[in-house]
Backbone as numpy.savetxt, mean C-alpha at the origin, in Angstrom:
# Nx Ny Nz CAx CAy CAz Cx Cy Cz
22.72 32.62 -23.11 22.03 31.58 -23.69 22.31 30.23 -22.98
23.52 29.96 -22.69 23.87 28.77 -22.01 23.33 28.95 -20.56
23.54 29.99 -20.10 23.06 30.14 -18.43 21.64 29.97 -18.52
20.94 30.40 -19.43 19.34 30.11 -19.35 18.97 28.63 -19.62
19.87 28.06 -20.60 19.71 26.55 -20.68 19.95 25.85 -19.41
21.04 26.14 -18.66 21.32 25.41 -17.62 20.48 25.68 -16.39
19.93 26.91 -16.10 18.90 27.28 -15.27 17.72 26.43 -15.33
17.24 26.22 -16.81 15.96 25.44 -17.01 16.29 23.96 -16.73
17.39 23.54 -17.26 17.67 22.12 -16.89 17.67 21.96 -15.53
18.42 22.83 -14.72 18.55 22.54 -13.28 17.13 22.65 -12.57
16.22 23.54 -13.03 14.85 23.52 -12.58 14.06 22.45 -12.72
14.09 21.82 -14.01 13.72 20.60 -14.35 14.06 19.47 -13.42
15.44 19.23 -13.00 15.94 18.43 -12.39 15.31 18.54 -10.87
15.16 19.70 -10.40 14.63 19.73 -8.97 13.26 19.58 -8.83
12.55 19.81 -9.97 11.07 19.43 -10.09 10.87 18.14 -10.05
11.77 17.30 -10.81 11.49 15.82 -10.93 12.04 15.08 -9.63
13.13 15.85 -9.05 13.73 15.12 -7.81 12.58 15.36 -6.44
11.88 16.21 -6.70 10.98 16.27 -5.62 9.87 15.38 -5.33
9.44 14.56 -6.52 8.46 13.71 -6.62 8.89 12.33 -5.54
7.63 12.04 -5.02 7.98 10.93 -3.80 8.31 9.66 -4.59
9.06 9.00 -3.65 9.40 7.68 -4.09 8.48 6.60 -3.83
8.31 5.63 -4.70 7.31 4.89 -4.31 8.07 3.34 -4.13
8.08 2.83 -2.98 8.98 1.52 -2.83 8.05 0.30 -2.60
6.56 0.55 -2.55 5.73 -0.56 -2.31 5.83 -1.00 -0.89
5.69 -2.41 -0.50 5.54 -2.77 0.54 6.96 -2.87 1.50
6.90 -2.52 2.55 8.17 -2.39 3.64 7.87 -3.37 4.62
8.81 -4.46 4.83 8.59 -5.59 5.71 8.96 -4.78 7.17
7.91 -5.17 8.08 8.03 -4.44 9.60 8.61 -5.65 10.30
8.09 -6.97 10.25 8.64 -8.06 11.12 7.67 -9.19 11.14
8.16 -10.06 11.55 7.26 -11.56 12.01 7.11 -11.53 13.39
5.84 -11.97 13.54 5.25 -11.59 15.11 4.59 -13.05 15.53
4.56 -13.56 16.68 3.66 -14.49 17.08 2.32 -14.13 17.32
1.56 -15.22 17.14 -0.14 -14.70 17.38 -0.81 -14.78 16.02
-1.96 -14.13 15.97 -2.83 -14.26 14.87 -3.09 -12.81 14.36
-3.69 -12.49 13.15 -3.95 -11.23 12.80 -5.16 -11.35 12.50
-6.34 -12.42 12.85 -7.78 -12.44 12.41 -8.44 -11.04 13.02
-9.23 -10.79 12.31 -10.15 -9.53 12.56 -11.11 -10.10 13.74
-11.51 -8.99 14.58 -12.16 -9.49 15.69 -12.97 -7.90 15.85
-14.06 -8.21 16.85 -14.65 -6.71 17.05 -14.17 -5.65 17.67
-12.95 -5.79 17.99 -12.41 -4.70 18.76 -11.11 -4.06 18.03
-10.72 -2.93 18.60 -9.44 -2.27 17.94 -9.69 -1.69 16.47
-10.68 -1.32 16.15 -11.03 -0.96 14.60 -11.06 -2.28 13.87
-11.63 -3.23 14.29 -11.79 -4.64 13.51 -10.32 -5.61 13.61
-9.52 -5.14 14.38 -8.37 -6.03 14.50 -8.20 -6.63 15.97
-7.58 -7.96 15.97 -7.26 -8.45 17.38 -6.34 -7.78 17.90
-6.02 -7.83 19.23 -4.79 -7.44 19.97 -3.32 -7.51 19.36
-3.30 -8.80 18.79 -1.84 -9.03 18.31 -1.39 -8.10 17.30
-2.13 -8.11 16.20 -1.71 -7.18 15.03 -1.89 -5.75 15.43
-2.82 -5.38 16.27 -3.03 -4.01 16.73 -1.81 -3.62 17.46
-1.21 -4.27 18.32 -0.19 -3.90 19.07 1.10 -3.70 18.25
1.38 -4.40 17.13 2.37 -4.53 16.31 2.31 -3.02 15.42
1.00 -2.82 14.78 0.81 -1.58 13.97 0.99 -0.36 15.03
0.53 -0.37 16.12 0.72 0.51 17.17 2.12 0.94 17.45
2.95 -0.10 17.83 4.26 0.01 17.93 5.17 0.44 16.95
4.64 0.09 15.71 5.63 0.37 14.50 5.50 1.85 14.30
4.33 2.60 14.08 4.24 4.16 13.96 3.24 4.80 14.68
2.70 4.23 15.60 1.71 4.80 16.46 0.29 4.99 15.85
0.12 4.20 14.84 -1.10 4.42 13.96 -2.46 3.90 14.54
-3.46 4.88 14.91 -4.63 4.12 15.56 -5.64 4.06 14.64
-5.61 4.68 13.63 -6.74 4.73 12.70 -6.78 3.77 11.47
-6.36 2.53 11.68 -6.33 1.52 10.84 -7.71 0.90 10.77
-8.17 0.42 9.43 -9.44 -0.45 9.59 -9.14 -1.80 8.91
-9.84 -2.76 9.34 -9.63 -3.90 8.68 -10.38 -3.79 7.25
-9.73 -4.24 6.13 -10.33 -3.92 4.78 -11.10 -5.34 4.35
-10.23 -6.49 4.47 -10.87 -7.63 3.83 -9.59 -8.63 4.08
-10.09 -10.06 3.66 -8.91 -11.18 3.82 -9.46 -12.27 2.87
-8.38 -12.69 2.38 -8.33 -13.93 1.52 -7.82 -15.07 2.27
-8.68 -16.18 2.47 -8.15 -17.25 3.25 -7.99 -18.40 2.23
-6.92 -19.14 2.34 -6.71 -20.35 1.46 -7.40 -21.60 2.05
-8.16 -22.45 1.22 -9.05 -23.31 1.80 -8.89 -24.78 0.84
-9.37 -25.72 1.44 -9.69 -27.00 0.59 -10.94 -26.80 -0.45
-10.64 -27.21 -1.51 -11.79 -27.06 -2.75 -13.13 -27.55 -2.31
-12.91 -28.88 -1.45 -14.10 -29.59 -1.11 -14.99 -28.88 0.00
-14.30 -27.69 0.74 -15.04 -27.11 1.86 -16.13 -26.43 1.32
-17.29 -26.23 2.07 -18.45 -25.54 1.45 -18.03 -24.24 1.00
-17.52 -23.44 1.67 -17.39 -22.06 1.08 -16.28 -21.58 0.25
-15.66 -22.67 -0.03 -14.10 -22.55 -0.86 -14.56 -22.38 -2.22
-13.92 -21.49 -2.84 -14.26 -21.16 -4.27 -13.31 -22.23 -5.02
-13.53 -22.43 -6.35 -12.99 -23.40 -7.26 -11.25 -23.07 -7.26
-10.97 -21.70 -7.03 -9.46 -21.53 -6.92 -8.76 -21.61 -5.50
-9.40 -22.45 -4.55 -8.87 -22.57 -3.32 -8.75 -21.65 -2.45
-9.82 -20.34 -2.57 -9.64 -19.29 -1.83 -11.19 -18.89 -1.37
-11.11 -18.48 -0.21 -12.45 -18.13 0.58 -12.20 -16.63 1.11
-12.73 -15.54 0.12 -12.69 -14.34 0.49 -13.73 -13.77 1.61
-13.05 -12.87 2.46 -14.16 -12.41 3.65 -14.05 -10.79 3.47
-15.18 -10.41 3.45 -15.21 -8.90 3.35 -14.95 -8.16 4.81
-14.37 -7.03 4.67 -14.32 -6.19 6.00 -14.95 -4.78 5.79
-14.27 -3.88 5.71 -14.79 -2.51 5.55 -15.13 -2.47 4.02
-14.41 -3.33 3.03 -14.77 -3.27 1.81 -14.75 -4.63 1.09
-15.21 -4.85 0.02 -15.48 -6.28 -0.72 -14.10 -7.01 -0.91
-14.00 -8.08 -0.47 -12.66 -8.74 -0.70 -12.56 -9.31 -2.20
-13.46 -8.89 -3.01 -13.48 -9.10 -4.44 -12.46 -7.86 -5.04
-12.01 -6.90 -4.27 -11.32 -5.87 -4.83 -9.61 -6.25 -4.86
-9.43 -7.33 -4.07 -8.25 -8.00 -3.95 -8.21 -9.37 -4.77
-7.27 -9.61 -5.63 -7.22 -10.87 -6.36 -5.76 -11.52 -5.97
-5.66 -12.65 -5.72 -4.38 -13.36 -5.26 -4.26 -14.47 -6.38
-2.79 -14.47 -6.79 -2.53 -15.66 -7.70 -1.04 -16.17 -6.91
-1.36 -17.40 -6.77 -0.10 -18.10 -5.78 0.20 -19.61 -6.37
1.49 -19.61 -6.34 1.90 -21.51 -6.85 2.02 -22.24 -5.57
2.39 -23.32 -5.79 2.57 -24.31 -4.41 3.43 -23.95 -3.39
4.49 -23.13 -3.86 5.80 -23.02 -2.94 5.16 -21.67 -2.25
4.10 -21.19 -2.17 3.61 -19.99 -1.54 4.30 -18.81 -2.11
4.36 -18.60 -3.23 5.28 -17.44 -3.85 3.73 -16.78 -4.63
3.62 -15.54 -4.52 2.45 -15.05 -5.26 2.40 -13.69 -5.40
1.34 -13.23 -6.01 1.07 -11.90 -6.51 -0.32 -11.34 -6.11
-0.59 -10.18 -5.46 -1.69 -9.48 -5.19 -2.13 -8.33 -5.86
-3.21 -8.27 -6.59 -3.53 -6.91 -7.31 -4.73 -6.42 -6.63
-5.00 -4.96 -6.63 -5.97 -4.64 -5.79 -6.41 -3.17 -6.36
-7.63 -2.86 -6.15 -8.24 -1.69 -6.85 -9.09 -0.93 -5.69
-8.92 -0.10 -5.00 -9.72 0.42 -4.10 -10.44 1.72 -4.29
-10.21 1.95 -5.62 -11.01 3.27 -6.17 -12.41 3.31 -5.76
-12.72 4.53 -5.10 -14.05 4.96 -4.88 -14.42 4.36 -3.71
-13.43 3.58 -2.72 -13.97 3.04 -1.53 -13.75 4.01 -0.34
-12.85 5.03 -0.60 -12.56 6.01 0.49 -11.31 5.38 1.52
-10.93 4.21 0.90 -9.78 3.68 1.69 -8.46 3.28 0.81
-7.19 3.51 1.41 -6.09 3.16 0.48 -5.47 2.09 1.55
-4.61 1.07 0.85 -4.17 0.09 1.46 -2.97 0.49 2.23
-2.71 0.09 3.46 -1.63 0.53 4.32 -0.70 -0.41 5.02
-1.51 -1.69 5.37 -0.77 -2.73 5.85 -1.22 -4.04 5.27
-0.31 -4.90 5.21 -0.63 -6.23 4.62 -0.18 -7.38 5.48
-0.92 -8.36 5.94 -0.31 -9.35 6.92 -0.55 -10.81 6.21
0.58 -11.48 6.20 0.64 -12.95 5.70 0.64 -13.87 7.05
-0.43 -14.59 7.03 -0.56 -15.38 8.23 -0.18 -16.87 7.93
0.71 -17.43 8.57 1.26 -18.74 8.25 1.70 -19.43 9.51
1.21 -20.85 9.95 1.41 -21.33 11.31 0.95 -20.55 12.13
1.77 -20.30 13.16 1.32 -19.60 14.49 2.05 -18.19 14.50
2.20 -17.74 13.38 3.05 -16.50 13.08 2.33 -15.65 11.87
2.56 -14.30 11.93 2.27 -13.43 10.99 3.27 -12.44 10.44
3.41 -12.44 9.07 4.56 -11.23 8.79 3.82 -9.91 8.31
4.20 -8.90 8.90 3.55 -7.47 8.69 4.22 -6.75 7.89
3.71 -6.15 6.92 4.20 -5.20 5.91 3.38 -3.76 5.78
4.11 -2.79 5.67 3.63 -1.51 5.78 3.86 -0.78 4.17
2.76 -0.02 3.73 2.83 0.51 2.29 2.72 1.93 2.80
3.70 2.85 2.82 3.89 4.21 3.21 2.90 5.04 2.26
2.82 4.59 0.88 2.14 5.49 -0.10 0.54 5.55 0.10
-0.13 4.53 0.70 -1.35 4.19 0.92 -2.16 4.27 -0.22
-1.85 3.37 -1.34 -2.31 3.50 -2.58 -3.80 3.03 -2.70
-4.32 3.47 -3.82 -5.74 2.92 -4.09 -5.70 1.85 -5.22
-4.60 1.69 -5.94 -4.41 0.71 -7.02 -3.15 0.40 -7.02
-2.91 -0.93 -7.22 -1.55 -1.60 -7.11 -1.34 -3.01 -7.26
-0.12 -3.47 -6.98 0.26 -4.72 -6.96 1.44 -5.18 -6.24
1.55 -6.24 -5.61 2.58 -6.77 -4.93 2.91 -8.11 -4.89
4.21 -8.45 -4.78 4.57 -10.03 -4.78 5.07 -10.38 -3.45
5.05 -11.62 -3.23 5.53 -12.13 -1.86 6.08 -13.39 -2.17
6.90 -13.93 -1.08 7.30 -15.24 -0.94 7.22 -15.58 0.48
6.16 -16.52 0.96 5.84 -16.76 2.28 7.17 -17.28 3.07
7.92 -18.07 2.35 9.14 -18.84 2.92 10.13 -17.87 3.31
10.10 -16.69 2.70 11.12 -15.66 3.39 11.07 -15.34 4.81
9.62 -15.47 5.17 9.32 -14.61 6.40 8.81 -15.67 7.33
8.21 -16.91 7.07 7.53 -17.64 7.86 7.91 -19.27 7.23
8.41 -20.01 8.03 8.46 -21.46 7.67 7.41 -22.34 7.82
6.25 -21.84 7.09 5.09 -22.60 7.09 4.22 -22.21 5.97
3.14 -22.99 5.50 2.30 -22.65 4.44 1.42 -21.46 4.78
0.86 -20.74 3.81 0.10 -19.63 3.91 -1.46 -20.12 4.40
-1.83 -19.40 5.59 -3.26 -19.55 5.96 -4.10 -18.53 5.11
-3.79 -17.40 5.33 -4.43 -16.23 4.72 -3.69 -14.86 4.57
-4.25 -14.11 3.96 -3.68 -12.65 3.67 -4.73 -11.75 4.02
-4.43 -10.66 5.22 -5.20 -9.78 5.73 -4.84 -8.46 5.00
-5.80 -7.56 4.75 -5.52 -6.29 4.19 -5.93 -5.10 5.24
-5.33 -3.99 5.58 -5.71 -3.06 6.42 -5.34 -1.85 5.71
-6.38 -0.89 6.13 -6.04 0.44 5.42 -6.42 1.63 6.24
-6.27 2.83 5.57 -6.70 3.95 6.34 -7.47 4.80 5.11
-7.51 6.13 5.66 -8.46 6.88 4.57 -7.52 7.10 3.27
-8.29 7.26 2.27 -7.59 7.38 0.83 -6.82 8.65 0.83
-5.73 8.77 0.07 -5.03 10.03 0.05 -5.69 11.01 -0.85
-5.60 12.27 -0.43 -6.35 13.31 -1.13 -5.35 13.44 -2.42
-6.02 13.68 -3.65 -5.19 14.01 -4.69 -5.10 15.41 -4.98
-3.87 15.99 -5.69 -3.86 17.40 -6.01 -4.43 17.59 -7.31
-5.59 18.54 -7.55 -6.13 18.61 -8.79 -5.16 18.98 -9.87
-5.44 18.52 -11.00 -4.55 18.76 -12.16 -4.38 20.28 -12.53
-5.45 21.09 -12.49 -5.50 22.36 -12.87 -4.50 23.12 -11.89
-4.59 22.88 -10.38 -4.01 23.42 -9.57 -2.42 23.28 -9.80
-2.12 21.95 -10.11 -0.85 21.69 -10.15 -0.19 22.28 -11.48
-0.85 22.33 -12.49 -0.50 23.10 -13.91 -0.19 24.39 -13.63
-1.06 25.04 -12.83 -0.85 26.48 -12.54 0.32 26.78 -11.59
0.70 25.93 -10.83 1.94 26.04 -9.81 3.14 25.92 -10.76
3.09 24.97 -11.66 4.23 24.71 -12.51 4.53 25.95 -13.55
3.45 26.44 -14.01 3.51 27.60 -14.79 4.09 28.84 -14.15
3.43 28.89 -12.92 4.05 30.04 -12.06 5.51 29.83 -11.57
5.92 28.77 -11.49 7.45 28.48 -11.21 8.22 28.79 -12.24
7.85 28.30 -13.45 8.66 28.64 -14.44 8.53 30.12 -15.11
7.69 30.64 -14.94 7.47 32.15 -14.98 8.39 32.87 -14.16
8.48 32.69 -12.80 9.22 33.11 -11.79 10.73 32.76 -12.29
11.12 31.67 -12.72 12.51 31.45 -13.25 12.84 32.42 -14.61
11.96 32.44 -15.45 12.26 33.35 -16.55 12.35 34.76 -16.20
11.74 35.25 -15.24 11.54 36.58 -14.78 12.82 36.97 -14.01
13.30 35.98 -13.13 14.81 36.10 -12.48 15.75 36.08 -13.49
15.72 35.22 -14.63 16.91 35.20 -15.31 16.89 36.59 -16.20
15.63 37.24 -16.60 15.74 38.36 -17.42 16.16 39.46 -16.46
15.82 39.43 -15.17 16.23 40.75 -14.29 17.59 40.60 -14.18
18.46 39.46 -14.11 19.92 39.54 -13.91 20.63 40.07 -15.19
20.13 39.83 -16.41 20.74 40.01 -17.58 20.61 41.54 -17.79
19.49 42.22 -17.38 19.47 43.69 -17.65 20.28 44.56 -16.97
C-alpha cells in the first residue's frame, strides 16, 4: 500500500516538474541607436534587427505596435500623454501605466491576432533596452523601471512578436494523463503478482 502511494506521489511530482517555467521578460542588453519601425527587416530598422539576430538568430520577428510618450498639447497626443502607433496589430491591445519616475506596467492581450509577444524595447535618449519573452505569450503583464537600464526619460515602448504558440487541446492532454496513470497502475499490479 505504501509502495503504491509513493509511486503515485512520485508520478505526480514528475508530472508537475515537467511544466515549463514562466519567467516573463529577460533583459538582453542596452544598445545605442533607435528601435523605430521602418520599411525593412520585417518592419524593424537595422539597429534593433541586428541585436535580435545576434541574440538568438531570430529572423521571423514582426513589429507589432508602439506607444509613444508625448506632450498633451501635441495634435495626436491622447489625454494620458500617450500616442499609440499600430503595426501588425492595433496598439490598443497594449495599455501602459507609468509614473513620473518612468516606472510602469504594461498589460497586453493579443488573443485572436495570430501573434505572441516576443521582444520589448524601451527607448530613452539615444539608446534602447531590449528584452526577450521566451514564452511568446498572448496575454500578460510586465513591469519596468527605465532608470535601471538607461539614464534618460522614456521616449516610447515598442513591441515585437512572432507566431502565436499552438495550444495543446485539453481532450488530448486529458487522454495522455489517463494513459500515463493507467500505465503506472498496470506496472504496479504486475510487480505485486
